Amino acid sequence: MAEPAPPAAEPQPAASAEGGEESGTQVVTPWEVSGGQEGGIDYDKLVEQFGCSKLDDAMIARVERLTGVKAHPFLRRGIFFAHRELDQVLDAYEKGQPFYLYTGRGPSSEALHMGHLIPFQFTKWLQDAFKVPLVIQLTDDEKCMWKNLPVEETRRLARANCKDIIACGFDPQRTFIFADFDYVGGAFYQNVVRIAKCVTLNQVRGIFGFVGEDHIGKAAFPPVQAAPSFPTSFPHMFGDRVDIRCLIPCAIDQDPYFRMTRDAAPRLGYLKPALIESRFFPALQGESGKMSASDPTSSINVTDTPKDIKGKINKYAFSGGGETVEEHRDKGANLAVDVPWKYLNFFLDDDEELARIGREYGAGRMLTGEIKAKLVEVVTEIVERHKAARALVTDDVVDAFMTPRPMPWGELFG
Ligand code: TRP
């Protein structure tokens, strides 16, 4: 396993964690997302700075060709917009070689908001389209350290969040969900230590922006999020095979973890994980970053009642519409900043209807009240469906998903 180490191959831009807000420069780390001068995130700049690639139409068409499934709206609409070596995963898949999916959640709050559903909805689509195994990491340890929550509390939240994740519809045969506090040990921990030996303190400071005053748990954590990228962390699923590729769907703020992982991989004789990365879901108040679960007015939660949803959208969703009806009819809405329009791009499946709304609202023929009413309808339906699905997830179902067990190999990989 201990191969001689070639020089670090993956470029590691510095985190520049200090002074984002005041200096007006954009800061994106796994723990802080703040836009530049205008408040919005410059995604082109991010792709360039991180060194990932833009997803292009040809690659989306290739996904459709290989799976025989129409691309998910998140792909068609550029919500998942960047990648690292997705082409290699597709090449392997085309040759009948297996891969698996890996995603995760840091359980820091009881209720998930709409933004939290995005990677899971997309991962479910990938799992169904490619029929591949999936591992989902619940980083209760991470949230215990970063949110300063008691161990017991983050363990409880991990289990509660697990129900919401299962409610997204994952295939029980092909999905293993684990919480770090329970699962880290054995083969997984061996990988954690292997990875940790590849990364210096200077590197984690550079990648994540840690400072001398941070407790040492923070510097020790990144290998724990890296380890699921390697199939040998799951011997019950993959035995000791090292030739199974990993594809990670995530929001682009998680990229630093996986840059570090990709850097370590070849030095351990492992394949680098591939990534498919999304934009952030805007707060109700507008585009300037991620939503905060602790500010109830910034997001719609999956536990909100239809009345809550209507109230929040009508009261807080930032509008790009005109100040007065006359002005609106005259100039139309500014779609670039309009939150109801952005949310519909995430959640309205029907392409034609979406295009019609964009035309009508953009031209001022549709009013802010009308687009908000449409959004209330679409979001209420998703939330109600989610609640009904979650109500069916019993503790036994959670235990079944969280039990290490073999996956049906033959069926999966032919
Ligand atoms: N760090 C992530 C969070 O705070 C959780 C996570 C763990 C994750 N592993 C992942 C997210 C893999 C995406 C992909 O939410």
Tab-separated table of C-alpha atoms and ligand atoms in Angstrom:
chain	number	residue	atom	x	y	z
A	1	MET	CA	0.000	0.000	0.000
A	2	ALA	CA	2.763	2.466	0.906
A	3	GLU	CA	3.817	3.425	-2.618
A	4	PRO	CA	6.661	5.908	-2.982
A	5	ALA	CA	4.989	9.288	-3.215
A	6	PRO	CA	5.158	11.212	-6.498
A	7	PRO	CA	5.054	14.996	-6.178
A	8	ALA	CA	1.625	16.483	-5.416
A	9	ALA	CA	-0.292	16.511	-8.684
A	10	GLU	CA	-3.517	18.261	-7.798
A	11	PRO	CA	-3.108	22.057	-7.661
A	12	GLN	CA	-4.260	23.326	-4.263
A	13	PRO	CA	-5.362	26.954	-4.315
A	14	ALA	CA	-5.293	28.666	-0.944
A	15	ALA	CA	-8.541	28.990	0.952
A	16	SER	CA	-8.171	32.741	1.580
A	17	ALA	CA	-10.511	32.379	4.512
A	18	GLU	CA	-9.950	35.794	5.996
A	19	GLY	CA	-11.890	38.960	5.455
A	20	GLY	CA	-14.148	37.871	2.615
A	21	GLU	CA	-17.088	39.948	3.667
A	22	GLU	CA	-15.247	43.173	4.445
A	23	SER	CA	-12.835	43.110	1.541
A	24	GLY	CA	-15.564	42.294	-1.004
A	25	THR	CA	-13.717	39.275	-2.329
A	26	GLN	CA	-15.562	36.050	-2.831
A	27	VAL	CA	-14.900	33.340	-0.262
A	28	VAL	CA	-15.994	29.735	-0.732
A	29	THR	CA	-14.894	27.119	1.781
A	30	PRO	CA	-16.877	24.193	3.186
A	31	TRP	CA	-17.826	26.447	6.130
A	32	GLU	CA	-18.189	29.865	4.602
A	33	VAL	CA	-19.762	31.042	1.400
A	34	SER	CA	-19.861	34.750	0.717
A	35	GLY	CA	-20.107	36.515	-2.597
A	36	GLY	CA	-17.943	39.290	-3.976
A	37	GLN	CA	-18.768	42.993	-4.295
A	38	GLU	CA	-22.171	42.476	-5.923
A	39	GLY	CA	-23.126	39.764	-3.464
A	40	GLY	CA	-23.476	36.993	-6.055
A	41	ILE	CA	-21.098	34.091	-6.550
A	42	ASP	CA	-18.909	34.235	-9.645
A	43	TYR	CA	-18.995	30.570	-10.650
A	44	ASP	CA	-16.636	30.925	-13.601
A	45	LYS	CA	-14.065	32.398	-11.306
A	46	LEU	CA	-14.610	29.576	-8.829
A	47	VAL	CA	-14.121	26.903	-11.486
A	48	GLU	CA	-10.918	28.574	-12.553
A	49	GLN	CA	-9.657	29.067	-9.015
A	50	PHE	CA	-10.464	25.501	-7.930
A	51	GLY	CA	-9.210	23.976	-11.180
A	52	CYS	CA	-12.285	21.899	-12.007
A	53	SER	CA	-13.993	21.831	-15.414
A	54	LYS	CA	-17.300	23.123	-16.725
A	55	LEU	CA	-19.865	20.485	-17.682
A	56	ASP	CA	-20.698	20.939	-21.340
A	57	ASP	CA	-23.669	19.927	-23.469
A	58	ALA	CA	-21.714	17.138	-25.144
A	59	MET	CA	-21.086	15.476	-21.803
A	60	ILE	CA	-24.724	15.798	-20.773
A	61	ALA	CA	-25.749	14.243	-24.092
A	62	ARG	CA	-23.310	11.430	-23.413
A	63	VAL	CA	-24.889	10.738	-20.018
A	64	GLU	CA	-28.271	10.525	-21.751
A	65	ARG	CA	-26.918	8.198	-24.415
A	66	LEU	CA	-25.226	5.865	-21.951
A	67	THR	CA	-28.155	5.609	-19.545
A	68	GLY	CA	-31.025	5.929	-21.992
A	69	VAL	CA	-32.594	8.434	-19.581
A	70	LYS	CA	-33.387	12.095	-20.249
A	71	ALA	CA	-31.045	14.353	-18.277
A	72	HIS	CA	-32.344	15.595	-14.933
A	73	PRO	CA	-33.454	19.253	-14.935
A	74	PHE	CA	-30.488	20.037	-12.643
A	75	LEU	CA	-28.196	18.937	-15.474
A	76	ARG	CA	-30.170	20.499	-18.308
A	77	ARG	CA	-30.359	23.820	-16.460
A	78	GLY	CA	-26.749	24.058	-15.377
A	79	ILE	CA	-27.417	23.621	-11.656
A	80	PHE	CA	-24.873	20.809	-11.597
A	81	PHE	CA	-22.429	22.701	-13.744
A	82	ALA	CA	-18.860	21.584	-12.995
A	83	HIS	CA	-16.948	18.338	-12.720
A	84	ARG	CA	-13.648	16.597	-12.277
A	85	GLU	CA	-12.976	13.595	-14.514
A	86	LEU	CA	-16.618	12.723	-15.069
A	87	ASP	CA	-15.496	11.676	-18.566
A	88	GLN	CA	-13.344	8.944	-17.028
A	89	VAL	CA	-16.275	7.545	-15.063
A	90	LEU	CA	-18.349	7.515	-18.239
A	91	ASP	CA	-15.539	5.841	-20.196
A	92	ALA	CA	-15.349	3.120	-17.556
A	93	TYR	CA	-19.111	2.709	-17.438
A	94	GLU	CA	-19.229	2.374	-21.206
A	95	LYS	CA	-16.742	-0.481	-20.980
A	96	GLY	CA	-18.914	-2.203	-18.377
A	97	GLN	CA	-16.619	-1.292	-15.483
A	98	PRO	CA	-18.327	-0.535	-12.201
A	99	PHE	CA	-18.427	2.695	-10.254
A	100	TYR	CA	-20.213	3.837	-7.122
A	101	LEU	CA	-21.657	7.104	-5.872
A	102	TYR	CA	-20.704	8.880	-2.673
A	103	THR	CA	-22.384	11.883	-1.089
A	104	GLY	CA	-23.060	13.125	2.418
A	105	ARG	CA	-24.557	15.522	4.870
A	106	GLY	CA	-23.356	17.257	8.001
A	107	PRO	CA	-26.245	16.867	10.471
A	108	SER	CA	-26.319	20.303	12.079
A	109	SER	CA	-30.059	20.904	12.232
A	110	GLU	CA	-33.232	19.013	12.891
A	111	ALA	CA	-35.101	20.013	9.752
A	112	LEU	CA	-33.642	20.095	6.285
A	113	HIS	CA	-34.385	23.008	4.004
A	114	MET	CA	-35.122	22.856	0.290
A	115	GLY	CA	-31.477	23.475	-0.581
A	116	HIS	CA	-30.413	20.368	1.307
A	117	LEU	CA	-32.612	18.213	-0.896
A	118	ILE	CA	-30.818	19.175	-4.093
A	119	PRO	CA	-27.756	16.911	-3.920
A	120	PHE	CA	-29.907	14.039	-2.701
A	121	GLN	CA	-32.544	14.421	-5.394
A	122	PHE	CA	-29.801	14.512	-7.970
A	123	THR	CA	-27.939	11.566	-6.464
A	124	LYS	CA	-31.125	9.525	-6.494
A	125	TRP	CA	-31.522	10.317	-10.170
A	126	LEU	CA	-27.928	9.238	-10.850
A	127	GLN	CA	-28.432	6.028	-8.898
A	128	ASP	CA	-31.575	5.164	-10.839
A	129	ALA	CA	-30.062	6.111	-14.197
A	130	PHE	CA	-26.800	4.175	-13.741
A	131	LYS	CA	-28.073	1.492	-11.329
A	132	VAL	CA	-25.012	1.748	-9.120
A	133	PRO	CA	-24.308	1.414	-5.400
A	134	LEU	CA	-24.295	4.519	-3.240
A	135	VAL	CA	-22.737	5.390	0.089
A	136	ILE	CA	-23.994	8.357	2.128
A	137	GLN	CA	-21.841	9.759	4.917
A	138	LEU	CA	-23.417	11.551	7.871
A	139	THR	CA	-20.625	13.631	9.359
A	140	ASP	CA	-21.914	13.916	12.909
A	141	ASP	CA	-18.272	14.260	14.014
A	142	GLU	CA	-17.761	17.250	11.709
A	143	LYS	CA	-20.787	19.120	13.058
A	144	CYS	CA	-19.876	18.262	16.636
A	145	MET	CA	-16.569	20.040	16.054
A	146	TRP	CA	-17.616	22.962	13.846
A	147	LYS	CA	-20.985	23.766	15.397
A	148	ASN	CA	-19.771	22.921	18.865
A	149	LEU	CA	-22.672	20.550	19.489
A	150	PRO	CA	-22.523	17.725	22.043
A	151	VAL	CA	-21.621	14.316	20.617
A	152	GLU	CA	-24.997	12.908	21.658
A	153	GLU	CA	-26.896	15.718	19.945
A	154	THR	CA	-25.142	15.293	16.589
A	155	ARG	CA	-25.723	11.543	16.728
A	156	ARG	CA	-29.419	12.158	17.284
A	157	LEU	CA	-29.529	14.673	14.415
A	158	ALA	CA	-27.740	12.217	12.122
A	159	ARG	CA	-30.493	9.667	12.645
A	160	ALA	CA	-33.252	12.248	12.222
A	161	ASN	CA	-31.670	13.575	9.017
A	162	CYS	CA	-31.209	10.026	7.790
A	163	LYS	CA	-34.995	9.703	7.611
A	164	ASP	CA	-35.236	12.764	5.391
A	165	ILE	CA	-32.515	11.384	3.152
A	166	ILE	CA	-34.188	7.994	2.844
A	167	ALA	CA	-37.440	9.829	2.018
A	168	CYS	CA	-35.761	11.043	-1.183
A	169	GLY	CA	-36.326	7.537	-2.509
A	170	PHE	CA	-32.973	5.748	-2.526
A	171	ASP	CA	-32.828	2.105	-3.560
A	172	PRO	CA	-32.613	0.086	-0.306
A	173	GLN	CA	-30.691	-2.696	-2.067
A	174	ARG	CA	-27.962	-0.402	-3.316
A	175	THR	CA	-27.629	2.255	-0.622
A	176	PHE	CA	-25.490	2.220	2.505
A	177	ILE	CA	-25.896	5.171	4.877
A	178	PHE	CA	-23.460	5.555	7.747
A	179	ALA	CA	-22.750	7.989	10.564
A	180	ASP	CA	-19.084	8.609	11.323
A	181	PHE	CA	-19.458	8.159	15.077
A	182	ASP	CA	-20.746	4.632	14.470
A	183	TYR	CA	-18.957	3.448	11.372
A	184	VAL	CA	-15.433	4.874	11.546
A	185	GLY	CA	-13.153	2.007	12.496
A	186	GLY	CA	-11.774	-1.083	10.812
A	187	ALA	CA	-10.987	-0.795	7.114
A	188	PHE	CA	-12.427	2.725	6.976
A	189	TYR	CA	-10.127	3.981	9.699
A	190	GLN	CA	-7.149	2.331	8.051
A	191	ASN	CA	-7.846	4.506	5.018
A	192	VAL	CA	-8.280	7.588	7.215
A	193	VAL	CA	-4.788	7.070	8.585
A	194	ARG	CA	-3.299	6.311	5.174
A	195	ILE	CA	-4.754	9.562	3.843
A	196	ALA	CA	-3.708	11.567	6.897
A	197	LYS	CA	-0.108	10.497	6.332
A	198	CYS	CA	-0.216	12.059	2.858
A	199	VAL	CA	-1.236	15.539	4.031
A	200	THR	CA	0.884	17.997	5.954
A	201	LEU	CA	-0.349	20.577	8.425
A	202	ASN	CA	0.769	23.267	6.008
A	203	GLN	CA	-1.380	21.724	3.288
A	204	VAL	CA	-4.581	21.613	5.349
A	205	ARG	CA	-3.956	25.191	6.426
A	206	GLY	CA	-3.609	26.178	2.797
A	207	ILE	CA	-6.595	24.201	1.543
A	208	PHE	CA	-9.056	24.881	4.375
A	209	GLY	CA	-7.760	28.061	5.951
A	210	PHE	CA	-7.226	26.564	9.404
A	211	VAL	CA	-5.317	28.760	11.822
A	212	GLY	CA	-3.161	28.041	14.835
A	213	GLU	CA	-6.007	28.752	17.250
A	214	ASP	CA	-8.266	26.082	15.745
A	215	HIS	CA	-8.521	22.905	17.783
A	216	ILE	CA	-6.685	19.940	16.334
A	217	GLY	CA	-9.884	17.994	15.624
A	218	LYS	CA	-10.488	20.248	12.641
A	219	ALA	CA	-7.199	19.462	11.023
A	220	ALA	CA	-7.756	15.760	11.635
A	221	PHE	CA	-11.224	15.668	10.071
A	222	PRO	CA	-10.625	16.043	6.307
A	223	PRO	CA	-9.289	12.478	5.890
A	224	VAL	CA	-12.589	11.225	7.370
A	225	GLN	CA	-14.531	12.916	4.596
A	226	ALA	CA	-11.952	11.702	2.085
A	227	ALA	CA	-12.024	8.002	3.037
A	228	PRO	CA	-15.433	7.126	1.496
A	229	SER	CA	-13.916	8.027	-1.903
A	230	PHE	CA	-12.051	4.722	-1.812
A	231	PRO	CA	-13.898	1.416	-2.209
A	232	THR	CA	-11.760	-0.399	0.352
A	233	SER	CA	-13.449	1.717	3.050
A	234	PHE	CA	-16.514	-0.492	2.469
A	235	PRO	CA	-15.273	-4.092	2.477
A	236	HIS	CA	-18.822	-5.408	2.944
A	237	MET	CA	-19.699	-3.863	-0.399
A	238	PHE	CA	-16.533	-3.998	-2.448
A	239	GLY	CA	-14.249	-6.510	-0.736
A	240	ASP	CA	-10.684	-5.399	-1.319
A	241	ARG	CA	-11.175	-4.194	-4.884
A	242	VAL	CA	-9.333	-0.978	-5.663
A	243	ASP	CA	-10.486	-0.715	-9.277
A	244	ILE	CA	-13.979	0.603	-8.593
A	245	ARG	CA	-14.312	4.285	-9.385
A	246	CYS	CA	-16.113	6.736	-7.139
A	247	LEU	CA	-18.270	9.620	-8.366
A	248	ILE	CA	-19.174	12.313	-5.848
A	249	PRO	CA	-22.186	14.592	-6.430
A	250	CYS	CA	-21.867	17.636	-4.150
A	251	ALA	CA	-22.164	21.397	-3.899
A	252	ILE	CA	-18.985	23.083	-5.095
A	253	ASP	CA	-18.050	24.254	-1.580
A	254	GLN	CA	-17.012	20.654	-0.845
A	255	ASP	CA	-14.364	20.732	-3.576
A	256	PRO	CA	-11.446	21.427	-1.194
A	257	TYR	CA	-11.968	18.083	0.564
A	258	PHE	CA	-11.802	16.221	-2.668
A	259	ARG	CA	-8.869	18.137	-4.112
A	260	MET	CA	-7.005	16.898	-1.089
A	261	THR	CA	-8.373	13.381	-1.623
A	262	ARG	CA	-7.421	13.329	-5.297
A	263	ASP	CA	-3.944	14.433	-4.413
A	264	ALA	CA	-3.519	11.557	-1.972
A	265	ALA	CA	-5.140	8.840	-4.107
A	266	PRO	CA	-2.316	7.885	-6.498
A	267	ARG	CA	0.165	7.864	-3.637
A	268	LEU	CA	-1.953	5.137	-2.005
A	269	GLY	CA	-2.467	3.131	-5.176
A	270	TYR	CA	-6.105	4.272	-5.385
A	271	LEU	CA	-8.106	5.838	-8.208
A	272	LYS	CA	-8.919	9.517	-7.829
A	273	PRO	CA	-12.603	10.149	-7.115
A	274	ALA	CA	-14.525	12.008	-9.819
A	275	LEU	CA	-16.849	14.879	-8.951
A	276	ILE	CA	-20.002	16.458	-10.272
A	277	GLU	CA	-20.606	19.799	-8.603
A	278	SER	CA	-23.563	22.121	-8.145
A	279	ARG	CA	-24.182	25.787	-7.619
A	280	PHE	CA	-25.629	26.954	-4.319
A	281	PHE	CA	-29.326	27.195	-3.736
A	282	PRO	CA	-30.075	30.866	-3.035
A	283	ALA	CA	-31.586	32.127	0.215
A	284	LEU	CA	-35.097	33.562	-0.024
A	285	GLN	CA	-33.582	37.029	0.382
A	286	GLY	CA	-31.374	36.604	-2.664
A	287	GLU	CA	-28.300	35.233	-4.257
A	288	SER	CA	-25.510	36.161	-1.868
A	289	GLY	CA	-24.702	32.680	-0.618
A	290	LYS	CA	-25.960	29.597	1.123
A	291	MET	CA	-28.971	29.601	3.380
A	292	SER	CA	-28.674	29.409	7.090
A	293	ALA	CA	-30.691	26.728	8.810
A	294	SER	CA	-30.701	28.902	11.923
A	295	ASP	CA	-32.437	31.852	10.214
A	296	PRO	CA	-36.025	30.675	9.701
A	297	THR	CA	-36.822	33.478	7.274
A	298	SER	CA	-34.015	32.573	4.868
A	299	SER	CA	-35.276	29.194	3.739
A	300	ILE	CA	-38.223	26.896	3.271
A	301	ASN	CA	-37.915	23.829	5.448
A	302	VAL	CA	-39.224	20.413	4.563
A	303	THR	CA	-41.294	20.563	7.762
A	304	ASP	CA	-43.055	23.820	6.826
A	305	THR	CA	-46.843	23.792	6.540
A	306	PRO	CA	-48.544	25.006	3.350
A	307	LYS	CA	-49.370	28.167	5.273
A	308	ASP	CA	-45.712	28.689	6.293
A	309	ILE	CA	-44.619	28.195	2.696
A	310	LYS	CA	-47.092	30.689	1.344
A	311	GLY	CA	-46.207	33.210	4.035
A	312	LYS	CA	-42.449	32.902	3.537
A	313	ILE	CA	-42.569	33.133	-0.235
A	314	ASN	CA	-44.926	36.086	-0.247
A	315	LYS	CA	-43.102	37.938	2.495
A	316	TYR	CA	-39.411	37.148	2.019
A	317	ALA	CA	-38.714	35.912	-1.518
A	318	PHE	CA	-36.675	38.666	-3.138
A	319	SER	CA	-38.425	39.985	-6.209
A	320	GLY	CA	-36.915	41.309	-9.398
A	321	GLY	CA	-40.307	42.713	-10.378
A	322	GLY	CA	-41.066	46.407	-10.778
A	323	GLU	CA	-41.822	48.639	-7.775
A	324	THR	CA	-45.303	49.378	-9.058
A	325	VAL	CA	-47.589	47.475	-11.425
A	326	GLU	CA	-47.138	50.248	-14.010
A	327	GLU	CA	-43.371	50.072	-13.831
A	328	HIS	CA	-43.512	46.276	-13.965
A	329	ARG	CA	-45.779	46.218	-17.031
A	330	ASP	CA	-43.478	48.752	-18.622
A	331	LYS	CA	-40.015	47.319	-17.867
A	332	GLY	CA	-40.660	43.694	-16.935
A	333	ALA	CA	-38.923	41.733	-14.180
A	334	ASN	CA	-35.181	41.387	-13.703
A	335	LEU	CA	-34.873	37.593	-13.804
A	336	ALA	CA	-31.191	37.699	-12.882
A	337	VAL	CA	-32.033	38.612	-9.281
A	338	ASP	CA	-35.561	37.257	-8.948
A	339	VAL	CA	-35.768	34.496	-6.334
A	340	PRO	CA	-39.139	32.994	-7.360
A	341	TRP	CA	-37.785	32.643	-10.889
A	342	LYS	CA	-34.572	31.037	-9.621
A	343	TYR	CA	-36.473	28.613	-7.395
A	344	LEU	CA	-38.760	27.601	-10.268
A	345	ASN	CA	-35.637	26.797	-12.276
A	346	PHE	CA	-34.725	24.312	-9.578
A	347	PHE	CA	-38.113	22.788	-8.959
A	348	LEU	CA	-40.459	23.164	-11.915
A	349	ASP	CA	-39.982	20.065	-14.067
A	350	ASP	CA	-41.893	21.215	-17.120
A	351	ASP	CA	-39.420	22.948	-19.475
A	352	GLU	CA	-42.093	24.521	-21.627
A	353	GLU	CA	-44.018	25.987	-18.775
A	354	LEU	CA	-40.811	27.325	-17.271
A	355	ALA	CA	-39.867	28.980	-20.554
A	356	ARG	CA	-43.340	30.496	-20.829
A	357	ILE	CA	-43.132	31.928	-17.296
A	358	GLY	CA	-39.683	33.360	-18.042
A	359	ARG	CA	-40.997	35.073	-21.164
A	360	GLU	CA	-44.181	36.419	-19.620
A	361	TYR	CA	-42.704	37.528	-16.326
A	362	GLY	CA	-39.556	38.908	-17.924
A	363	ALA	CA	-41.716	41.008	-20.249
A	364	GLY	CA	-43.904	42.271	-17.420
A	365	ARG	CA	-47.068	40.531	-18.586
A	366	MET	CA	-46.990	38.195	-15.598
A	367	LEU	CA	-46.945	39.878	-12.179
A	368	THR	CA	-44.799	39.147	-9.125
A	369	GLY	CA	-47.869	37.933	-7.256
A	370	GLU	CA	-48.559	35.463	-10.035
A	371	ILE	CA	-45.068	33.959	-10.207
A	372	LYS	CA	-45.040	33.716	-6.413
A	373	ALA	CA	-48.381	31.905	-6.485
A	374	LYS	CA	-46.922	29.422	-8.975
A	375	LEU	CA	-43.883	28.893	-6.769
A	376	VAL	CA	-46.076	28.349	-3.700
A	377	GLU	CA	-47.933	25.653	-5.622
A	378	VAL	CA	-44.778	23.871	-6.829
A	379	VAL	CA	-42.948	24.018	-3.490
A	380	THR	CA	-45.990	22.995	-1.450
A	381	GLU	CA	-46.399	19.911	-3.578
A	382	ILE	CA	-42.748	18.893	-3.162
A	383	VAL	CA	-42.786	19.491	0.585
A	384	GLU	CA	-46.054	17.612	1.093
A	385	ARG	CA	-44.747	14.697	-0.938
A	386	HIS	CA	-41.558	14.707	1.117
A	387	LYS	CA	-43.483	14.702	4.401
A	388	ALA	CA	-45.627	11.773	3.277
A	389	ALA	CA	-42.530	9.807	2.220
A	390	ARG	CA	-40.733	10.607	5.465
A	391	ALA	CA	-43.686	9.471	7.561
A	392	LEU	CA	-43.184	5.985	6.127
A	393	VAL	CA	-39.526	5.803	7.199
A	394	THR	CA	-39.594	3.850	10.446
A	395	ASP	CA	-36.647	3.167	12.728
A	396	ASP	CA	-36.433	-0.311	11.251
A	397	VAL	CA	-36.035	1.186	7.784
A	398	VAL	CA	-33.251	3.446	9.072
A	399	ASP	CA	-31.517	0.447	10.658
A	400	ALA	CA	-31.782	-1.473	7.392
A	401	PHE	CA	-30.106	1.316	5.389
A	402	MET	CA	-27.433	1.759	8.049
A	403	THR	CA	-26.483	-1.894	8.407
A	404	PRO	CA	-23.217	-2.857	6.693
A	405	ARG	CA	-24.213	-5.583	4.262
A	406	PRO	CA	-23.192	-7.017	0.915
A	407	MET	CA	-24.652	-5.482	-2.220
A	408	PRO	CA	-26.001	-7.658	-5.035
A	409	TRP	CA	-22.873	-7.648	-7.196
A	410	GLY	CA	-23.794	-9.742	-10.179
A	411	GLU	CA	-26.926	-7.772	-10.809
A	412	LEU	CA	-25.139	-4.487	-10.379
A	413	PHE	CA	-22.143	-4.921	-12.592
A	414	GLY	CA	-23.080	-7.790	-14.900
B	1	TRP	N1	-19.247	18.137	4.787
B	1	TRP	C1	-20.585	17.939	4.271
B	1	TRP	C2	-21.547	18.914	4.955
B	1	TRP	O1	-21.196	19.628	5.842
B	1	TRP	C3	-21.063	16.537	4.453
B	1	TRP	C4	-20.410	15.556	3.511
B	1	TRP	C5	-19.638	14.490	3.894
B	1	TRP	C6	-20.488	15.513	2.107
B	1	TRP	N2	-19.211	13.789	2.807
B	1	TRP	C7	-19.720	14.391	1.690
B	1	TRP	C8	-21.134	16.309	1.150
B	1	TRP	C9	-19.608	14.065	0.337
B	1	TRP	C10	-21.009	15.967	-0.186
B	1	TRP	C11	-20.237	14.849	-0.587
B	1	TRP	O2	-22.709	18.965	4.610
